[in-house]
Coordinates of N, CA and C in Angstrom, one line a residue:
M12 N 0.7 -1.2 0.1 CA 0.4 0.2 0.0 C 0.8 1.6 0.0
S13 N 0.5 2.2 -0.7 CA 1.3 3.5 -0.7 C 1.5 4.4 0.6
A14 N 1.9 5.4 0.5 CA 2.1 6.3 2.1 C 0.6 6.9 1.7
R15 N 0.1 6.9 0.8 CA -1.1 8.0 0.5 C -2.4 7.2 0.6
G16 N -1.9 6.1 1.1 CA -3.4 5.4 0.8 C -3.7 4.0 0.0
G17 N -3.1 4.8 -0.9 CA -3.8 3.7 -2.1 C -3.3 2.4 -2.2
T18 N -3.1 1.6 -3.4 CA -2.8 0.1 -3.4 C -2.0 0.0 -4.7
G19 N -1.3 1.3 -5.4 CA 0.0 0.7 -5.4 C -0.8 1.2 -6.9
A20 N 0.9 1.1 -7.9 CA 0.2 1.6 -9.1 C -0.3 0.7 -10.3
G21 N -0.5 -0.5 -9.8 CA -1.2 -1.3 -10.8 C -2.8 -1.2 -10.1
D22 N -3.5 -0.3 -9.8 CA -4.6 -0.4 -9.3 C -5.3 0.5 -11.2
D23 N -6.7 -0.9 -11.1 CA -7.8 0.4 -12.2 C -8.9 -0.4 -11.6
A24 N -10.0 0.7 -13.1 CA -11.0 0.5 -12.2 C -11.6 -0.7 -11.8
E25 N -11.0 -1.7 -12.2 CA -11.8 -3.0 -11.6 C -11.7 -3.0 -10.4
A26 N -10.5 -2.9 -9.7 CA -9.6 -3.5 -8.2 C -10.8 -2.1 -7.4
V27 N -10.9 -0.9 -8.1 CA -11.7 0.1 -7.1 C -13.7 -0.5 -6.8
L28 N -13.8 -0.9 -8.0 CA -15.2 -1.3 -7.9 C -15.1 -3.0 -7.1
V29 N -14.3 -4.3 -6.9 CA -14.3 -4.7 -6.3 C -14.2 -4.1 -4.6
A30 N -13.1 -3.5 -4.4 CA -13.1 -3.0 -2.8 C -14.4 -2.1 -2.5
F31 N -15.0 -1.7 -3.5 CA -16.4 -0.5 -3.4 C -17.1 -2.0 -3.1
A32 N -17.9 -2.8 -3.6 CA -18.3 -4.0 -3.5 C -18.0 -4.8 -2.1
S33 N -17.1 -4.6 -1.8 CA -17.0 -5.1 0.0 C -17.5 -4.2 0.8
T34 N -17.7 -2.9 0.2 CA -18.0 -2.1 1.6 C -19.6 -1.8 1.9
S35 N -20.6 -1.2 2.5 CA -21.7 -0.8 2.5 C -22.6 -0.5 1.5
G36 N -22.2 0.3 0.8 CA -21.9 0.9 -0.7 C -23.1 2.0 -0.8
D37 N -22.8 3.0 0.7 CA -23.4 4.4 0.9 C -22.2 5.5 -0.1
V38 N -22.4 6.3 0.2 CA -21.9 7.9 0.2 C -20.8 7.9 0.8
A39 N -20.7 7.6 2.0 CA -19.0 7.6 2.4 C -18.5 6.4 2.9
A40 N -19.2 5.2 2.1 CA -18.3 4.2 1.9 C -17.6 4.6 0.5
A41 N -18.2 5.5 -0.3 CA -18.0 6.0 -1.6 C -16.5 6.5 -1.6
R42 N -16.4 7.8 -0.2 CA -15.8 8.9 0.1 C -14.6 7.8 0.5
R43 N -14.8 6.6 1.3 CA -13.7 6.2 1.7 C -12.7 6.1 0.9
I44 N -13.4 4.7 -0.3 CA -12.7 4.7 -1.0 C -12.1 5.3 -2.2
A45 N -12.9 6.5 -2.3 CA -11.9 7.6 -3.2 C -11.1 8.1 -2.9
R46 N -10.8 8.5 -1.3 CA -8.9 8.7 -0.5 C -8.1 7.4 -1.0
R47 N -9.0 6.0 -0.9 CA -7.8 5.0 -0.7 C -7.4 4.9 -2.0
F48 N -7.9 5.1 -3.3 CA -7.7 5.1 -4.7 C -7.6 6.5 -5.4
Q49 N -7.0 7.6 -4.6 CA -6.5 8.6 -4.6 C -5.5 9.0 -6.0
D50 N -4.9 7.7 -6.3 CA -3.6 8.5 -7.1 C -4.1 7.4 -8.3
L51 N -5.2 7.1 -8.6 CA -5.7 5.8 -9.8 C -5.9 6.8 -10.5
D52 N -5.5 6.1 -11.9 CA -5.0 7.1 -13.7 C -6.0 8.0 -14.5
E53 N -5.7 8.6 -14.5 CA -7.1 9.3 -14.8 C -7.8 8.7 -16.1
G54 N -7.0 7.4 -16.8 CA -8.1 7.1 -17.6 C -9.1 6.1 -17.0
E55 N -8.6 5.5 -16.3 CA -9.5 4.3 -15.2 C -10.4 5.4 -14.5
R56 N -10.0 6.9 -13.8 CA -11.0 7.3 -13.3 C -12.4 7.3 -14.4
S57 N -11.7 7.5 -15.3 CA -13.0 7.9 -16.8 C -13.7 6.5 -17.4
A58 N -12.9 5.7 -17.0 CA -13.7 4.1 -16.9 C -14.9 4.1 -16.1
L59 N -14.3 4.4 -14.9 CA -15.8 4.4 -14.0 C -16.8 5.6 -14.3
L60 N -16.5 6.6 -14.2 CA -17.0 8.0 -15.0 C -18.2 7.5 -15.7
W61 N -17.5 6.9 -17.0 CA -18.8 6.6 -18.0 C -18.9 4.3 -18.4
S62 N -19.4 4.0 -16.8 CA -19.3 2.9 -16.4 C -20.9 2.6 -16.5
E63 N -21.4 1.9 -16.4 CA -23.3 1.9 -16.1 C -23.0 1.3 -14.9
D64 N -22.3 1.4 -14.4 CA -22.5 0.7 -12.8 C -22.4 2.3 -11.6
D65 N -23.6 2.2 -10.9 CA -24.3 3.6 -10.1 C -22.6 3.7 -9.2
G66 N -22.4 2.6 -9.1 CA -21.7 3.1 -7.7 C -19.9 3.1 -8.2
A67 N -19.5 2.7 -9.3 CA -18.7 3.2 -10.1 C -18.5 4.9 -10.7
K68 N -19.9 5.4 -11.0 CA -19.6 6.8 -11.2 C -19.8 7.3 -9.9
L69 N -20.3 7.3 -9.4 CA -20.0 7.6 -7.8 C -18.7 7.8 -7.4
I70 N -18.3 6.8 -7.5 CA -16.9 7.4 -7.1 C -16.2 7.7 -8.0
A71 N -16.2 8.1 -9.5 CA -15.5 8.6 -10.2 C -16.0 10.2 -9.7
V72 N -16.8 10.4 -9.7 CA -17.3 12.5 -9.4 C -16.8 12.4 -8.2
L73 N -16.5 11.7 -7.2 CA -15.7 11.7 -5.9 C -13.9 12.0 -6.2
L74 N -13.8 11.3 -7.0 CA -12.5 11.7 -7.0 C -12.0 12.9 -7.9
L75 N -12.9 12.8 -8.8 CA -12.8 14.2 -10.1 C -13.1 15.4 -8.3
V76 N -14.0 15.0 -8.0 CA -13.6 16.8 -7.0 C -12.4 16.3 -5.7
Q77 N -12.3 15.0 -5.7 CA -10.9 15.1 -4.2 C -9.6 15.6 -5.6
A78 N -9.1 15.7 -6.9 CA -8.4 15.9 -7.9 C -8.5 18.0 -8.1
M79 N -9.5 18.1 -8.3 CA -9.6 19.2 -8.2 C -9.6 20.6 -7.2
R80 N -9.2 19.4 -5.7 CA -9.3 20.3 -4.3 C -7.9 20.5 -4.5
A81 N -7.1 19.4 -4.5 CA -5.3 19.5 -4.8 C -4.9 19.9 -6.0
N82 N -5.5 20.1 -6.8 CA -4.4 20.7 -8.3 C -5.4 21.3 -9.4
P83 N -6.7 22.3 -8.8 CA -7.3 23.0 -9.7 C -7.0 22.9 -11.1
D84 N -8.3 21.9 -11.8 CA -8.2 22.3 -13.7 C -9.7 22.2 -14.2
P85 N -9.6 23.5 -14.9 CA -10.6 23.2 -15.8 C -11.1 22.2 -16.7
E86 N -10.1 21.3 -16.7 CA -10.2 19.6 -17.8 C -10.6 19.3 -16.7
L87 N -11.2 18.9 -15.5 CA -11.6 18.3 -14.4 C -13.1 19.0 -14.4
T88 N -13.4 20.0 -14.7 CA -14.6 20.3 -15.0 C -15.5 20.1 -16.3
D89 N -14.2 20.2 -17.5 CA -15.2 19.5 -18.8 C -15.3 17.7 -18.7
E90 N -14.6 17.0 -17.7 CA -14.8 15.6 -18.1 C -16.0 15.4 -17.2
Y91 N -16.4 16.3 -15.8 CA -17.4 16.2 -15.1 C -18.6 16.8 -16.1
L92 N -19.0 17.4 -16.9 CA -19.9 18.4 -17.8 C -19.6 16.7 -18.5
S93 N -19.7 16.4 -19.4 CA -19.0 16.3 -20.4 C -19.9 14.9 -20.4
A94 N -19.5 14.0 -19.3 CA -20.8 13.2 -18.5 C -21.8 13.6 -18.5
A95 N -22.5 14.6 -17.9 CA -23.4 15.1 -17.6 C -24.8 15.4 -18.9
K96 N -23.6 15.8 -19.7 CA -24.1 16.8 -20.8 C -24.6 15.1 -21.5
S97 N -23.7 14.4 -21.5 CA -23.9 13.3 -22.0 C -25.1 12.2 -21.5
E98 N -25.8 12.6 -20.8 CA -27.1 11.4 -19.6 C -25.9 10.5 -19.2
R99 N -25.0 10.9 -18.3 CA -24.9 9.3 -17.5 C -25.3 9.4 -16.3
F100 N -25.8 11.1 -15.3 CA -25.9 10.8 -14.4 C -27.3 11.0 -14.5
D101 N -28.1 9.7 -13.7 CA -29.4 9.5 -12.8 C -29.9 9.9 -12.0
D102 N -28.2 9.9 -10.8 CA -29.0 10.1 -9.5 C -28.1 11.5 -9.0
P103 N -29.0 12.0 -8.5 CA -28.8 13.5 -8.1 C -27.8 13.8 -7.1
A104 N -27.2 12.6 -6.2 CA -26.5 12.7 -5.8 C -25.5 13.1 -6.6
L105 N -24.8 12.8 -8.0 CA -23.4 12.7 -8.5 C -23.2 14.4 -8.6
V106 N -24.4 15.1 -8.7 CA -24.9 16.4 -8.8 C -24.8 17.7 -7.8
D107 N -25.1 17.2 -6.5 CA -25.0 17.4 -5.4 C -24.1 17.1 -4.7
L108 N -22.9 16.7 -4.6 CA -21.3 16.0 -3.9 C -20.9 16.3 -4.8
A109 N -20.9 17.6 -6.2 CA -19.7 18.3 -6.7 C -19.6 19.0 -7.6
A110 N -21.3 19.2 -8.3 CA -21.3 20.9 -9.1 C -20.4 22.1 -8.3
E111 N -21.0 21.9 -6.8 CA -20.0 23.7 -6.5 C -19.1 23.4 -6.9
E112 N -18.2 22.3 -6.3 CA -16.8 22.3 -6.2 C -15.8 21.8 -8.1
L113 N -16.8 21.2 -8.6 CA -16.0 21.5 -9.9 C -16.9 22.4 -10.5
V114 N -18.3 22.9 -10.9 CA -19.0 24.0 -11.7 C -18.7 25.5 -10.6
G115 N -19.2 25.4 -9.7 CA -19.6 26.5 -8.6 C -18.2 27.4 -8.6
A116 N -17.4 27.0 -8.1 CA -16.8 27.5 -7.2 C -15.4 28.2 -8.4
P117 N -15.1 27.4 -9.5 CA -13.9 27.8 -9.9 C -14.5 29.0 -10.8
L118 N -15.7 29.5 -10.7 CA -16.6 30.5 -12.0 C -16.2 32.2 -10.5
V119 N -15.8 31.4 -9.4 CA -16.6 32.9 -8.9 C -15.1 33.9 -8.3
G120 N -15.3 35.3 -8.7 CA -14.8 36.6 -8.8 C -14.4 36.3 -10.7
G121 N -15.1 35.3 -11.4 CA -14.9 35.4 -13.0 C -16.3 35.3 -13.2
S122 N -16.4 35.2 -15.0 CA -18.0 35.0 -15.3 C -18.7 34.2 -14.9
T123 N -19.8 34.3 -14.9 CA -20.9 33.8 -14.9 C -21.3 32.8 -16.0
G124 N -21.5 33.3 -16.9 CA -21.7 33.0 -18.2 C -21.4 31.2 -18.3
P125 N -21.0 30.9 -17.8 CA -21.0 29.3 -18.1 C -21.8 28.8 -17.3
L126 N -22.7 29.2 -16.4 CA -23.7 28.6 -15.3 C -24.8 29.0 -16.5
F127 N -24.9 30.3 -16.8 CA -26.1 30.1 -17.5 C -26.7 29.7 -19.0
A128 N -25.3 29.2 -19.3 CA -25.3 28.6 -20.3 C -25.7 26.8 -20.2
L129 N -25.3 26.5 -19.3 CA -25.9 25.7 -18.1 C -27.5 24.5 -18.2
V130 N -28.1 26.6 -17.8 CA -29.5 26.4 -17.3 C -30.2 25.9 -19.0
K131 N -29.4 26.0 -20.1 CA -30.6 26.6 -20.9 C -30.7 24.5 -22.1
S132 N -29.9 23.9 -21.0 CA -29.3 22.5 -21.9 C -30.8 21.3 -21.4
D133 N -30.7 21.2 -22.4 CA -32.3 19.7 -22.7 C -32.1 18.7 -21.6
V134 N -30.7 18.7 -20.9 CA -30.8 17.5 -20.1 C -31.1 18.0 -18.2
A135 N -32.2 17.5 -17.6 CA -32.4 17.4 -16.1 C -31.4 18.2 -15.3
M136 N -30.0 17.2 -15.9 CA -29.8 16.5 -14.6 C -28.7 18.0 -14.7
V137 N -28.1 18.7 -16.1 CA -27.6 19.9 -16.5 C -28.0 21.1 -15.9
R138 N -29.4 21.0 -16.0 CA -29.8 21.6 -15.3 C -29.6 22.3 -13.8
R139 N -29.7 21.0 -12.9 CA -29.9 20.6 -11.3 C -28.2 21.0 -11.5
I140 N -27.0 21.3 -11.9 CA -25.5 21.5 -12.0 C -25.8 22.6 -12.0
A141 N -26.1 23.2 -13.1 CA -26.6 25.3 -12.8 C -26.9 25.6 -11.6
I142 N -27.4 24.7 -11.0 CA -28.3 25.7 -10.0 C -27.8 25.4 -8.3
V143 N -27.2 24.2 -8.4 CA -26.4 23.1 -7.3 C -25.0 24.3 -7.4
A144 N -24.2 25.0 -8.6 CA -23.0 25.0 -8.4 C -23.1 26.4 -8.2
T145 N -24.4 27.0 -7.8 CA -23.7 28.3 -7.5 C -23.7 28.4 -5.8
L146 N -24.2 26.9 -5.0 CA -23.6 27.3 -3.6 C -22.3 27.6 -3.0
G147 N -21.5 27.8 -4.6 CA -19.9 28.4 -4.5 C -20.3 29.9 -3.9
F148 N -21.0 30.3 -4.5 CA -21.2 32.2 -4.8 C -21.7 32.4 -3.2
V149 N -23.0 31.5 -3.1 CA -23.4 31.7 -1.9 C -22.9 31.6 -0.5
K150 N -22.0 30.6 -0.3 CA -20.8 30.6 0.4 C -19.8 31.5 0.8
Q151 N -19.9 32.6 -0.3 CA -18.6 33.8 -0.5 C -20.5 34.8 -0.4
G152 N -21.6 34.0 0.3 CA -22.1 35.6 0.6 C -23.1 36.4 -0.2
D153 N -22.6 35.6 -1.6 CA -23.8 36.2 -2.9 C -24.5 35.9 -3.1
A154 N -25.6 36.5 -3.0 CA -27.0 36.0 -3.4 C -27.6 36.4 -4.9
E155 N -26.9 37.5 -5.5 CA -27.9 37.7 -7.0 C -27.2 36.7 -7.5
V156 N -26.0 35.6 -8.3 CA -25.7 34.7 -9.1 C -26.8 33.4 -8.8
P157 N -26.5 33.2 -7.5 CA -28.1 32.0 -7.5 C -29.7 32.4 -7.9
L158 N -29.8 33.7 -7.4 CA -31.1 34.1 -7.7 C -31.4 34.3 -8.8
G159 N -29.9 35.0 -9.7 CA -30.2 35.1 -11.5 C -30.5 33.3 -11.4
I160 N -29.8 32.1 -11.2 CA -30.3 30.9 -11.9 C -31.3 30.5 -11.9
A161 N -31.2 30.9 -10.4 CA -32.8 30.5 -9.7 C -34.0 31.0 -10.8
G162 N -34.1 32.3 -11.0 CA -35.4 33.1 -11.6 C -35.0 32.2 -13.3
R163 N -34.1 31.6 -13.9 CA -34.0 31.2 -15.2 C -34.9 30.1 -14.7
L164 N -34.7 29.5 -14.0 CA -35.2 27.7 -13.8 C -36.6 27.7 -13.0
V165 N -37.3 28.8 -12.4 CA -38.2 28.2 -10.9 C -39.9 28.4 -11.5
R166 N -39.6 28.5 -13.5 CA -40.9 27.6 -14.2 C -40.9 26.3 -14.6
E167 N -39.1 25.8 -13.9 CA -39.1 24.4 -14.4 C -40.4 23.7 -14.0
R168 N -40.7 22.6 -14.4 CA -42.2 21.2 -14.0 C -40.9 20.2 -13.4
N169 N -39.4 20.0 -14.0 CA -39.0 19.0 -13.6 C -38.6 18.6 -11.7
D170 N -39.0 17.3 -11.4 CA -38.6 17.4 -10.1 C -37.2 17.8 -9.6
T171 N -36.4 16.7 -10.4 CA -35.1 16.8 -10.2 C -34.6 18.6 -9.6
V172 N -35.1 19.1 -10.8 CA -34.6 20.7 -10.8 C -35.2 21.4 -10.1
Q173 N -36.8 21.3 -9.1 CA -37.5 22.1 -8.6 C -36.5 21.8 -7.0
S174 N -36.4 20.8 -7.1 CA -35.6 19.9 -5.8 C -35.0 21.3 -4.8
A175 N -33.9 21.1 -6.2 CA -32.3 21.3 -5.9 C -32.9 22.8 -5.8
L176 N -34.0 23.7 -6.0 CA -34.1 25.5 -6.4 C -34.3 25.1 -4.9
G177 N -35.5 24.4 -4.4 CA -36.1 24.4 -2.7 C -34.5 24.2 -1.9
W178 N -33.5 24.2 -1.9 CA -32.9 23.9 -1.7 C -31.8 24.6 -1.2
V179 N -31.1 25.0 -2.5 CA -31.0 26.2 -2.8 C -31.1 27.4 -2.7
L180 N -32.1 27.7 -3.0 CA -33.2 28.7 -2.6 C -33.0 29.1 -0.8
R181 N -33.3 28.3 -0.6 CA -33.2 27.8 1.5 C -31.6 28.2 1.8
E182 N -30.8 27.7 0.9 CA -29.9 28.0 1.9 C -28.9 29.3 1.5
T183 N -29.2 30.1 -0.1 CA -29.0 31.7 0.1 C -29.8 32.1 0.9
G184 N -30.9 32.3 1.6 CA -31.9 33.3 2.1 C -30.6 33.2 3.9
K185 N -30.4 31.5 4.0 CA -29.2 31.3 5.2 C -28.1 32.2 4.7
R186 N -27.3 32.5 4.6 CA -26.0 32.0 4.1 C -25.2 34.3 3.5
A187 N -26.2 34.6 2.6 CA -26.4 35.3 1.7 C -27.1 36.7 2.0
S188 N -28.1 36.1 1.9 CA -29.4 37.7 1.7 C -30.6 36.6 2.2
E189 N -30.7 37.0 3.2 CA -32.6 36.8 3.6 C -33.5 37.7 2.7
A190 N -33.2 39.0 3.1 CA -33.5 40.2 2.0 C -33.8 40.0 0.6
A191 N -32.9 39.3 -0.1 CA -33.1 39.2 -1.1 C -33.6 38.0 -1.8
L192 N -34.2 36.6 -0.8 CA -34.9 35.4 -0.9 C -36.1 36.0 -0.7
V193 N -36.4 36.9 0.2 CA -38.2 37.3 0.5 C -38.5 37.7 -0.6
A194 N -37.5 39.0 -1.6 CA -37.5 39.4 -2.3 C -38.2 38.6 -4.1
F195 N -37.3 37.8 -4.2 CA -37.4 36.7 -5.0 C -38.4 35.6 -4.8
L196 N -39.0 35.7 -3.7 CA -40.2 34.9 -3.0 C -41.2 35.5 -3.4
D197 N -41.4 36.6 -3.3 CA -42.8 37.7 -3.3 C -42.8 37.9 -4.7
K198 N -42.2 37.4 -5.8 CA -42.1 37.1 -7.1 C -42.3 36.0 -7.7
N199 N -41.7 35.1 -7.6 CA -41.6 33.8 -7.8 C -41.7 32.6 -6.7
A200 N -42.3 32.8 -5.5 CA -42.8 31.2 -5.1 C -44.0 30.8 -6.1
K201 N -45.4 31.4 -5.9 CA -45.9 31.3 -6.6 C -45.7 29.7 -8.5
F202 N -44.6 29.8 -8.7 CA -43.6 28.8 -9.8 C -43.6 27.8 -9.2
L203 N -42.9 28.2 -8.1 CA -42.1 26.7 -7.3 C -42.9 25.3 -6.9
T204 N -43.0 24.4 -7.3 CA -43.9 23.3 -6.3 C -44.0 23.4 -4.9
P205 N -45.1 22.9 -4.7 CA -45.3 23.3 -2.7 C -44.1 22.7 -2.2
S206 N -43.5 21.5 -2.6 CA -41.9 20.7 -2.0 C -41.4 21.8 -1.9
A207 N -40.9 22.6 -2.9 CA -39.5 23.1 -3.1 C -39.9 24.5 -1.9
R208 N -40.7 25.3 -2.9 CA -41.6 26.6 -1.8 C -41.4 26.1 -0.5
Q209 N -41.9 24.9 0.2 CA -41.8 25.2 1.6 C -39.9 24.2 2.0
T210 N -39.4 23.8 1.0 CA -38.1 23.7 1.5 C -37.4 25.3 1.4
A211 N -37.3 25.6 0.6 CA -36.7 27.4 0.3 C -37.4 28.7 1.6
T212 N -38.6 27.9 2.3 CA -38.8 29.3 3.3 C -39.2 28.6 4.7
E213 N -38.3 26.9 4.6 CA -38.4 26.6 5.9 C -37.6 27.9 7.4
H214 N -36.1 28.2 6.8 CA -35.4 28.8 7.8 C -36.1 31.1 7.7
L215 N -37.5 30.8 7.2 CA -37.6 31.9 7.5 C -38.4 32.0 8.3
P216 N -38.8 34.0 8.9 CA -39.0 33.7 10.3 C -40.5 33.2 9.8
P217 N -41.4 32.5 11.0 CA -42.9 32.0 10.9 C -43.9 32.6 10.3
A218 N -44.0 34.1 10.2 CA -44.7 35.0 9.8 C -45.1 35.2 8.1
E219 N -43.9 35.3 7.6 CA -42.7 35.6 6.8 C -42.9 34.0 5.8
R220 N -42.7 32.8 6.4 CA -42.7 31.9 6.3 C -44.5 31.2 5.8
D221 N -45.4 31.5 6.9 CA -46.6 31.4 6.1 C -47.1 32.1 5.4
R222 N -47.0 32.7 5.0 CA -47.1 34.3 3.8 C -46.9 34.0 2.7
L223 N -45.4 33.2 2.4 CA -44.8 32.5 1.2 C -45.4 31.6 0.9
R224 N -46.1 30.7 2.1 CA -46.1 29.6 1.8 C -48.1 29.3 1.0
G225 N -48.5 30.3 1.5 CA -49.8 31.0 1.4 C -50.7 30.9 0.2

């Protein structure tokens, strides 16, 4: 075993899957496997990402996040988005665990055009990426970008996107600007699904929450 916790230079995608098969198969286990195989060859990582196996894709996405943390590289973003645009992602976790770090955070302080381009995608998971990625801005206290993206998606009928809208709107109010969230919801709450509206408002003061849910 290498000093960094991998299993050696001969590691391949099959070894990763064998190791994962001996775990509980949840996200926590996938994180442990990703850390263990953090030095996996890029080609083997790609094989996992484009696999038909859900566990393989989960580990691949976590490996991409680890790689981005270690050495930020736009090619990692491109690799992730290529798979998403090719409709390889069925599980929202593949978005929720990675979109902020792989797509959103690299854009903070720069052009947000790529996010607005993702909004126009025909693929629901890519549109989910567009809104979840804005958490990178939310955590910097920026409400403008997430609410701008949410405004483009608020009439979306796809549950995959609506559920993400509720979550990101809630976080925008908590971490960036409650006032901006309330102003946004005053105009747009009626377009959210009841579930998304409930999530978006759950941390607001009771009177405000009840008014916006009404």
